Amino acid sequence: MKRKLFAAVLCASMVAGTLVVPTAVHAEESKGLIGVAMPTQDLQRWNQDGENMKKELEEKGYEVDLQYAGNDVATQVSQIENMIANGDQLLVIASIEGDSLGTVLAQAKENDIPVIAYDRLIMNTDAVSYYATFDNYLVGKTQGEYIVDALDLENTDGPYNIEFVTGDPGDNNVNFFFGGAMDVLQPYIDEGKLVVPSGQMTKDEVATANWATETAQARFENILSSYYADGTNLDAVLASNDSTALGVANALAANYTGEYPIITGQDCDIANMPNIIDGKQAMSVFKDTRTLASKVVEMVDAIMTGGEAPVNDTETYDNGTGAIPSYLCEPVAVTVDNYKELLIDSGYYTEDQFE
Ligand code: BGC
């Protein structure tokens, strides 16, 4: 279905002191209205994801209805209801809680509106056509492997002390981030080379509601005062992303005087880059949101024009109704040694953003 998009082009010019406003209104064919539902503007990445997609979709001739839900599930549900009511023809959704969109997406399905799950898989609904994300398991595995190498666990006995800080338990990605990391680290825990002084290792114990920095910080302050106040050394913290890594670093700055631990992260948030450069966060995982946005725009265009959407994985991501055809982009580890090449030379950031 084609929609007419009327864009008023206002070309005002001054002619001999008179403001001349031509009434030129130029009509363009729109290729369709796309709803883009993002979880929150609190975190840098979702702003970039939303803006990148909007820009690229518009360049391809689509109209875009971009909404952010302030991390509130009810708001996201009502935004999606409105998108359906407004005639949006395809929905791209980064969910807040993977399990909470079944009812509203049943309406999308009734209206033949395809749904692409963006970054986070939407669970237990057969309304999801495609999933586009970074390889979440590989993100966790990369973080785990970084810790193994940095502590040289293959060649030393330790024992080394480690703690875990993951993200929102309603975000399906957490299972893959934590799962990927634990597949690498668990054997060393079993061998006794890694020890967890807090004993906190279950998904719920290590979760951080809404991925909030303050929540991670509060939990980590408790861990430090309960298990490290006697001078016990902390060697490593598996933090699943940068907002939680920042909470850990804040807690350490105020409550810990031992040797500084290795801290992992994810996203290469601007807020974390000074810590990476100063050695207060050992690594982050770079997920170039430009790549993901472009891939999703390719998917959207293929679906809207009757072409074939790109996928490279049809097995890994089962949302409870079957495996969802997925496109997985590749995450890359970033440290102080390669951030210039990966983040600055690639034009993702400029160095002055880290000051
Ligand atoms: C994303 C991460 C992000 C986290 C918090 C996850 O679903 O994959 O990139 O750090 O949500 O927003």
Short mmCIF file of C-alpha atoms and ligand atoms in Angstrom, two decimals:
data_model
loop_
_atom_site.label_atom_id
_atom_site.label_comp_id
_atom_site.label_asym_id
_atom_site.label_seq_id
_atom_site.Cartn_x
_atom_site.Cartn_y
_atom_site.Cartn_z
CA MET A 1 0.00 0.00 0.00
CA LYS A 2 1.41 3.39 -0.97
CA ARG A 3 0.74 6.45 1.09
CA LYS A 4 0.99 10.00 -0.10
CA LEU A 5 3.41 12.10 1.86
CA PHE A 6 3.01 15.81 1.47
CA ALA A 7 6.00 17.81 2.56
CA ALA A 8 5.62 21.54 2.55
CA VAL A 9 8.80 23.06 1.27
CA LEU A 10 9.09 26.53 2.55
CA CYS A 11 11.59 28.52 0.56
CA ALA A 12 11.56 32.00 1.95
CA SER A 13 13.75 34.65 0.39
CA MET A 14 14.10 38.35 0.74
CA VAL A 15 13.54 40.28 -2.48
CA ALA A 16 14.16 43.99 -2.24
CA GLY A 17 13.23 43.99 1.42
CA THR A 18 10.03 42.00 0.90
CA LEU A 19 9.59 38.56 2.38
CA VAL A 20 8.53 36.30 -0.45
CA VAL A 21 7.10 32.98 0.64
CA PRO A 22 6.36 30.77 -2.32
CA THR A 23 3.54 28.31 -1.70
CA ALA A 24 5.37 25.38 -3.28
CA VAL A 25 4.19 22.14 -1.74
CA HIS A 26 5.79 19.14 -3.23
CA ALA A 27 4.25 15.74 -3.09
CA GLU A 28 6.31 12.58 -2.79
CA GLU A 29 5.33 8.96 -2.75
CA SER A 30 5.88 7.45 0.69
CA LYS A 31 6.78 3.78 0.68
CA GLY A 32 4.87 3.25 3.93
CA LEU A 33 4.60 4.15 7.59
CA ILE A 34 6.95 2.25 9.92
CA GLY A 35 6.49 2.20 13.69
CA VAL A 36 9.72 2.10 15.71
CA ALA A 37 9.18 1.41 19.44
CA MET A 38 12.29 1.90 21.60
CA PRO A 39 12.50 1.19 25.34
CA THR A 40 14.01 4.34 26.82
CA GLN A 41 16.00 7.47 26.16
CA ASP A 42 17.88 7.09 29.45
CA LEU A 43 20.54 4.96 27.84
CA GLN A 44 22.70 6.36 25.07
CA ARG A 45 22.42 3.39 22.75
CA TRP A 46 18.64 3.44 22.26
CA ASN A 47 18.77 7.08 21.19
CA GLN A 48 21.36 6.14 18.59
CA ASP A 49 19.44 3.05 17.50
CA GLY A 50 16.23 5.06 17.07
CA GLU A 51 17.85 7.99 15.29
CA ASN A 52 19.91 5.80 12.96
CA MET A 53 16.87 3.80 11.92
CA LYS A 54 14.68 6.86 11.45
CA LYS A 55 17.30 8.52 9.26
CA GLU A 56 17.92 5.48 7.10
CA LEU A 57 14.26 4.61 6.72
CA GLU A 58 13.45 8.16 5.70
CA GLU A 59 16.29 8.12 3.20
CA LYS A 60 14.68 5.06 1.66
CA GLY A 61 11.35 6.85 1.39
CA TYR A 62 9.47 5.62 4.47
CA GLU A 63 7.63 7.66 7.05
CA VAL A 64 8.70 6.84 10.60
CA ASP A 65 6.75 6.90 13.83
CA LEU A 66 9.53 6.71 16.47
CA GLN A 67 8.50 6.35 20.12
CA TYR A 68 10.41 5.92 23.39
CA ALA A 69 8.61 4.42 26.38
CA GLY A 70 10.64 5.64 29.39
CA ASN A 71 11.28 2.01 30.40
CA ASP A 72 7.59 1.67 31.30
CA VAL A 73 5.92 -1.46 29.94
CA ALA A 74 2.37 -0.02 29.98
CA THR A 75 3.58 3.02 28.00
CA GLN A 76 5.21 0.80 25.42
CA VAL A 77 2.03 -1.29 25.07
CA SER A 78 -0.10 1.80 24.53
CA GLN A 79 2.40 3.26 22.03
CA ILE A 80 2.19 0.05 20.01
CA GLU A 81 -1.64 0.08 20.23
CA ASN A 82 -1.57 3.60 18.82
CA MET A 83 0.79 2.59 16.04
CA ILE A 84 -1.61 -0.16 15.01
CA ALA A 85 -4.60 2.21 15.21
CA ASN A 86 -2.71 4.83 13.18
CA GLY A 87 -2.15 2.45 10.29
CA ASP A 88 1.58 1.76 10.78
CA GLN A 89 2.38 -0.97 8.28
CA LEU A 90 5.34 -2.64 9.99
CA LEU A 91 6.59 -2.51 13.58
CA VAL A 92 10.20 -2.56 14.76
CA ILE A 93 10.21 -3.12 18.52
CA ALA A 94 12.97 -3.17 21.14
CA SER A 95 10.94 -4.47 24.05
CA ILE A 96 11.26 -3.44 27.69
CA GLU A 97 9.99 -6.76 28.96
CA GLY A 98 10.07 -9.59 26.46
CA ASP A 99 7.03 -11.31 27.88
CA SER A 100 4.60 -8.40 28.05
CA LEU A 101 3.69 -7.72 24.43
CA GLY A 102 1.70 -10.85 23.54
CA THR A 103 -1.75 -9.24 23.70
CA VAL A 104 -0.91 -6.10 21.75
CA LEU A 105 1.02 -8.06 19.14
CA ALA A 106 -1.96 -10.35 18.62
CA GLN A 107 -3.70 -7.19 17.37
CA ALA A 108 -0.78 -6.52 15.03
CA LYS A 109 -1.08 -10.02 13.67
CA GLU A 110 -4.85 -9.68 13.13
CA ASN A 111 -4.08 -6.56 11.09
CA ASP A 112 -1.36 -8.34 9.08
CA ILE A 113 1.33 -6.03 10.42
CA PRO A 114 4.75 -7.70 10.39
CA VAL A 115 6.87 -7.31 13.51
CA ILE A 116 10.66 -7.22 13.74
CA ALA A 117 12.06 -7.75 17.25
CA TYR A 118 14.96 -5.32 17.56
CA ASP A 119 17.98 -6.27 19.70
CA ARG A 120 15.80 -8.01 22.33
CA LEU A 121 13.67 -11.02 21.44
CA ILE A 122 9.93 -10.68 22.12
CA MET A 123 8.79 -13.83 23.85
CA ASN A 124 5.79 -16.16 23.66
CA THR A 125 3.97 -14.61 20.71
CA ASP A 126 3.69 -15.92 17.18
CA ALA A 127 3.40 -12.36 15.84
CA VAL A 128 7.17 -11.87 15.52
CA SER A 129 8.36 -12.32 11.91
CA TYR A 130 12.07 -11.60 12.33
CA TYR A 131 14.68 -10.83 14.95
CA ALA A 132 17.72 -8.60 14.38
CA THR A 133 20.38 -8.30 17.05
CA PHE A 134 24.04 -8.65 17.87
CA ASP A 135 25.14 -12.16 18.72
CA ASN A 136 24.21 -11.94 22.39
CA TYR A 137 25.77 -15.27 23.35
CA LEU A 138 29.03 -14.10 21.77
CA VAL A 139 28.86 -10.87 23.80
CA GLY A 140 28.83 -12.89 27.03
CA LYS A 141 31.46 -15.32 25.77
CA THR A 142 33.75 -12.44 24.78
CA GLN A 143 33.44 -10.94 28.28
CA GLY A 144 34.14 -14.32 29.90
CA GLU A 145 37.14 -14.97 27.67
CA TYR A 146 38.54 -11.54 28.43
CA ILE A 147 38.54 -12.38 32.16
CA VAL A 148 40.14 -15.80 31.53
CA ASP A 149 42.96 -14.20 29.52
CA ALA A 150 43.46 -11.21 31.81
CA LEU A 151 43.81 -13.43 34.90
CA ASP A 152 45.75 -16.00 32.87
CA LEU A 153 43.53 -18.73 34.31
CA GLU A 154 44.99 -21.36 32.03
CA ASN A 155 48.45 -20.97 33.51
CA THR A 156 47.85 -19.89 37.10
CA ASP A 157 46.00 -21.46 40.02
CA GLY A 158 44.60 -18.38 41.68
CA PRO A 159 42.26 -18.55 43.41
CA TYR A 160 40.87 -15.25 42.15
CA ASN A 161 37.76 -13.54 43.49
CA ILE A 162 35.00 -12.63 41.07
CA GLU A 163 31.48 -11.14 41.28
CA PHE A 164 28.66 -10.97 38.73
CA VAL A 165 26.37 -8.08 37.74
CA THR A 166 23.91 -8.61 34.91
CA GLY A 167 20.82 -6.78 33.68
CA ASP A 168 17.05 -6.71 33.76
CA PRO A 169 15.59 -10.18 34.32
CA GLY A 170 12.75 -9.41 31.88
CA ASP A 171 15.26 -8.84 29.06
CA ASN A 172 15.80 -12.12 27.22
CA ASN A 173 19.31 -10.97 26.24
CA VAL A 174 20.40 -11.36 29.85
CA ASN A 175 20.09 -15.15 29.52
CA PHE A 176 22.48 -15.10 26.57
CA PHE A 177 24.93 -12.58 28.02
CA PHE A 178 25.14 -14.42 31.34
CA GLY A 179 24.90 -17.85 29.71
CA GLY A 180 27.74 -17.09 27.26
CA ALA A 181 29.97 -15.76 30.03
CA MET A 182 29.23 -18.63 32.41
CA ASP A 183 29.90 -21.26 29.77
CA VAL A 184 33.44 -19.88 29.75
CA LEU A 185 33.85 -19.15 33.49
CA GLN A 186 32.00 -22.02 35.19
CA PRO A 187 34.76 -24.62 34.59
CA TYR A 188 37.24 -22.36 36.43
CA ILE A 189 34.75 -21.95 39.30
CA ASP A 190 34.35 -25.73 39.41
CA GLU A 191 38.14 -26.12 39.48
CA GLY A 192 38.42 -23.62 42.33
CA LYS A 193 40.51 -21.13 40.34
CA LEU A 194 37.66 -18.62 40.52
CA VAL A 195 35.83 -18.01 43.79
CA VAL A 196 32.68 -15.94 44.35
CA PRO A 197 32.93 -14.53 47.91
CA SER A 198 29.32 -13.24 47.91
CA GLY A 199 28.06 -16.61 46.65
CA GLN A 200 25.65 -14.66 44.41
CA MET A 201 25.45 -16.54 41.14
CA THR A 202 21.83 -17.26 40.24
CA LYS A 203 20.13 -15.24 37.50
CA ASP A 204 17.94 -13.42 40.05
CA GLU A 205 20.74 -12.72 42.50
CA VAL A 206 22.95 -11.08 39.89
CA ALA A 207 20.16 -9.20 38.03
CA THR A 208 19.89 -5.39 37.86
CA ALA A 209 16.34 -4.09 37.42
CA ASN A 210 16.11 -1.87 34.31
CA TRP A 211 19.89 -2.12 33.90
CA ALA A 212 20.07 0.96 36.15
CA THR A 213 23.48 2.26 37.24
CA GLU A 214 22.20 3.27 40.70
CA THR A 215 20.71 -0.19 41.29
CA ALA A 216 23.95 -1.92 40.30
CA GLN A 217 25.90 0.52 42.48
CA ALA A 218 23.67 -0.08 45.53
CA ARG A 219 23.96 -3.86 45.21
CA PHE A 220 27.72 -3.63 44.73
CA GLU A 221 28.15 -1.37 47.76
CA ASN A 222 26.43 -4.10 49.79
CA ILE A 223 28.70 -6.75 48.36
CA LEU A 224 31.79 -4.70 49.17
CA SER A 225 30.75 -3.96 52.73
CA SER A 226 29.65 -7.53 53.42
CA TYR A 227 32.42 -9.53 51.77
CA TYR A 228 35.41 -7.28 51.09
CA ALA A 229 35.55 -4.85 54.05
CA ASP A 230 38.14 -7.10 55.76
CA GLY A 231 40.66 -6.45 52.98
CA THR A 232 39.68 -9.37 50.74
CA ASN A 233 40.90 -8.63 47.23
CA LEU A 234 38.44 -8.42 44.35
CA ASP A 235 40.03 -9.58 41.09
CA ALA A 236 37.27 -9.41 38.51
CA VAL A 237 33.69 -8.28 37.98
CA LEU A 238 31.66 -9.62 35.12
CA ALA A 239 29.38 -6.66 34.41
CA SER A 240 27.09 -7.42 31.48
CA ASN A 241 26.93 -3.88 30.13
CA ASP A 242 28.29 -0.39 30.58
CA SER A 243 25.47 1.09 32.67
CA THR A 244 25.98 -1.64 35.26
CA ALA A 245 29.80 -1.44 34.95
CA LEU A 246 29.53 2.23 35.82
CA GLY A 247 27.58 1.34 38.98
CA VAL A 248 30.33 -1.10 39.97
CA ALA A 249 33.07 1.48 39.31
CA ASN A 250 31.20 4.08 41.38
CA ALA A 251 30.81 1.64 44.28
CA LEU A 252 34.51 0.74 44.14
CA ALA A 253 35.59 4.39 44.08
CA ALA A 254 33.88 5.06 47.39
CA ASN A 255 34.27 1.71 49.19
CA TYR A 256 37.30 -0.24 48.07
CA THR A 257 41.02 0.26 48.54
CA GLY A 258 42.43 -3.07 47.37
CA GLU A 259 44.01 -3.79 44.02
CA TYR A 260 41.69 -2.61 41.28
CA PRO A 261 39.69 -5.44 39.63
CA ILE A 262 39.10 -6.21 35.96
CA ILE A 263 35.63 -4.95 35.01
CA THR A 264 33.88 -5.92 31.79
CA GLY A 265 31.12 -4.01 29.99
CA GLN A 266 29.16 -3.67 26.78
CA ASP A 267 28.06 -0.86 24.43
CA CYS A 268 31.08 1.49 24.62
CA ASP A 269 28.88 4.19 26.12
CA ILE A 270 30.43 7.65 26.08
CA ALA A 271 30.01 7.77 29.87
CA ASN A 272 32.28 4.71 30.23
CA MET A 273 35.02 5.66 27.79
CA PRO A 274 37.00 7.80 30.28
CA ASN A 275 37.07 4.78 32.63
CA ILE A 276 38.32 2.55 29.82
CA ILE A 277 41.02 5.05 28.91
CA ASP A 278 42.02 5.44 32.61
CA GLY A 279 42.10 1.67 33.23
CA LYS A 280 39.08 1.67 35.56
CA GLN A 281 37.08 -0.52 33.20
CA ALA A 282 39.16 -3.12 31.40
CA MET A 283 36.96 -3.66 28.36
CA SER A 284 33.64 -3.10 26.72
CA VAL A 285 31.93 -4.86 23.84
CA PHE A 286 31.31 -2.63 20.84
CA LYS A 287 28.01 -3.14 19.09
CA ASP A 288 28.01 -0.69 16.19
CA THR A 289 24.39 0.46 16.25
CA ARG A 290 24.82 1.78 12.70
CA THR A 291 25.29 -1.79 11.46
CA LEU A 292 22.23 -3.11 13.27
CA ALA A 293 20.06 -0.20 12.13
CA SER A 294 21.15 -0.70 8.51
CA LYS A 295 20.39 -4.39 8.67
CA VAL A 296 16.93 -3.73 10.06
CA VAL A 297 16.26 -1.14 7.38
CA GLU A 298 17.24 -3.78 4.79
CA MET A 299 14.78 -6.19 6.44
CA VAL A 300 12.02 -3.60 6.50
CA ASP A 301 12.53 -2.71 2.85
CA ALA A 302 12.54 -6.37 1.83
CA ILE A 303 9.32 -7.10 3.72
CA MET A 304 7.59 -3.98 2.42
CA THR A 305 8.55 -4.60 -1.19
CA GLY A 306 7.97 -8.35 -1.24
CA GLY A 307 11.67 -9.24 -1.27
CA GLU A 308 13.63 -11.60 0.92
CA ALA A 309 14.69 -10.35 4.36
CA PRO A 310 18.36 -11.08 5.21
CA VAL A 311 18.83 -13.71 7.96
CA ASN A 312 21.90 -15.67 9.06
CA ASP A 313 20.51 -17.78 11.91
CA THR A 314 17.32 -19.82 12.01
CA GLU A 315 17.96 -21.93 15.11
CA THR A 316 19.27 -20.06 18.10
CA TYR A 317 16.45 -17.73 19.09
CA ASP A 318 13.30 -19.61 20.03
CA ASN A 319 10.75 -17.26 21.54
CA GLY A 320 8.55 -20.01 22.92
CA THR A 321 6.56 -20.40 19.71
CA GLY A 322 9.46 -21.65 17.59
CA ALA A 323 12.79 -20.38 16.29
CA ILE A 324 12.57 -16.85 14.90
CA PRO A 325 14.58 -16.19 11.71
CA SER A 326 17.33 -13.87 12.87
CA TYR A 327 20.14 -11.71 11.67
CA LEU A 328 23.02 -11.63 14.15
CA CYS A 329 25.60 -8.86 13.85
CA GLU A 330 29.07 -9.37 15.26
CA PRO A 331 30.16 -7.76 18.54
CA VAL A 332 33.83 -6.80 19.07
CA ALA A 333 35.88 -6.44 22.26
CA VAL A 334 37.18 -2.92 22.89
CA THR A 335 40.06 -2.01 25.21
CA VAL A 336 42.34 0.95 25.69
CA ASP A 337 44.55 -0.57 22.98
CA ASN A 338 42.06 -0.63 20.11
CA TYR A 339 39.38 1.93 20.95
CA LYS A 340 40.93 4.57 18.68
CA GLU A 341 40.81 2.34 15.66
CA LEU A 342 37.34 0.91 16.33
CA LEU A 343 35.52 3.93 17.72
CA ILE A 344 37.32 7.02 16.48
CA ASP A 345 38.77 6.05 13.09
CA SER A 346 35.44 4.44 12.17
CA GLY A 347 33.71 7.78 12.76
CA TYR A 348 31.48 6.38 15.54
CA TYR A 349 32.75 8.93 18.06
CA THR A 350 35.14 11.85 18.15
CA GLU A 351 37.79 11.80 20.86
CA ASP A 352 36.57 15.09 22.35
CA GLN A 353 33.32 13.33 23.34
CA PHE A 354 35.29 11.47 26.02
CA GLU A 355 36.58 14.58 27.80
C1 BGC B 1 21.13 -4.53 25.09
C2 BGC B 1 22.39 -3.88 25.62
C3 BGC B 1 22.05 -2.79 26.59
C4 BGC B 1 21.02 -3.24 27.62
C5 BGC B 1 20.51 -2.09 28.46
C6 BGC B 1 20.28 -4.98 26.24
O1 BGC B 1 19.14 -5.63 25.79
O2 BGC B 1 21.45 -5.60 24.24
O3 BGC B 1 23.14 -3.37 24.54
O4 BGC B 1 23.19 -2.39 27.28
O5 BGC B 1 19.92 -3.85 26.99
O6 BGC B 1 19.84 -1.16 27.71
#
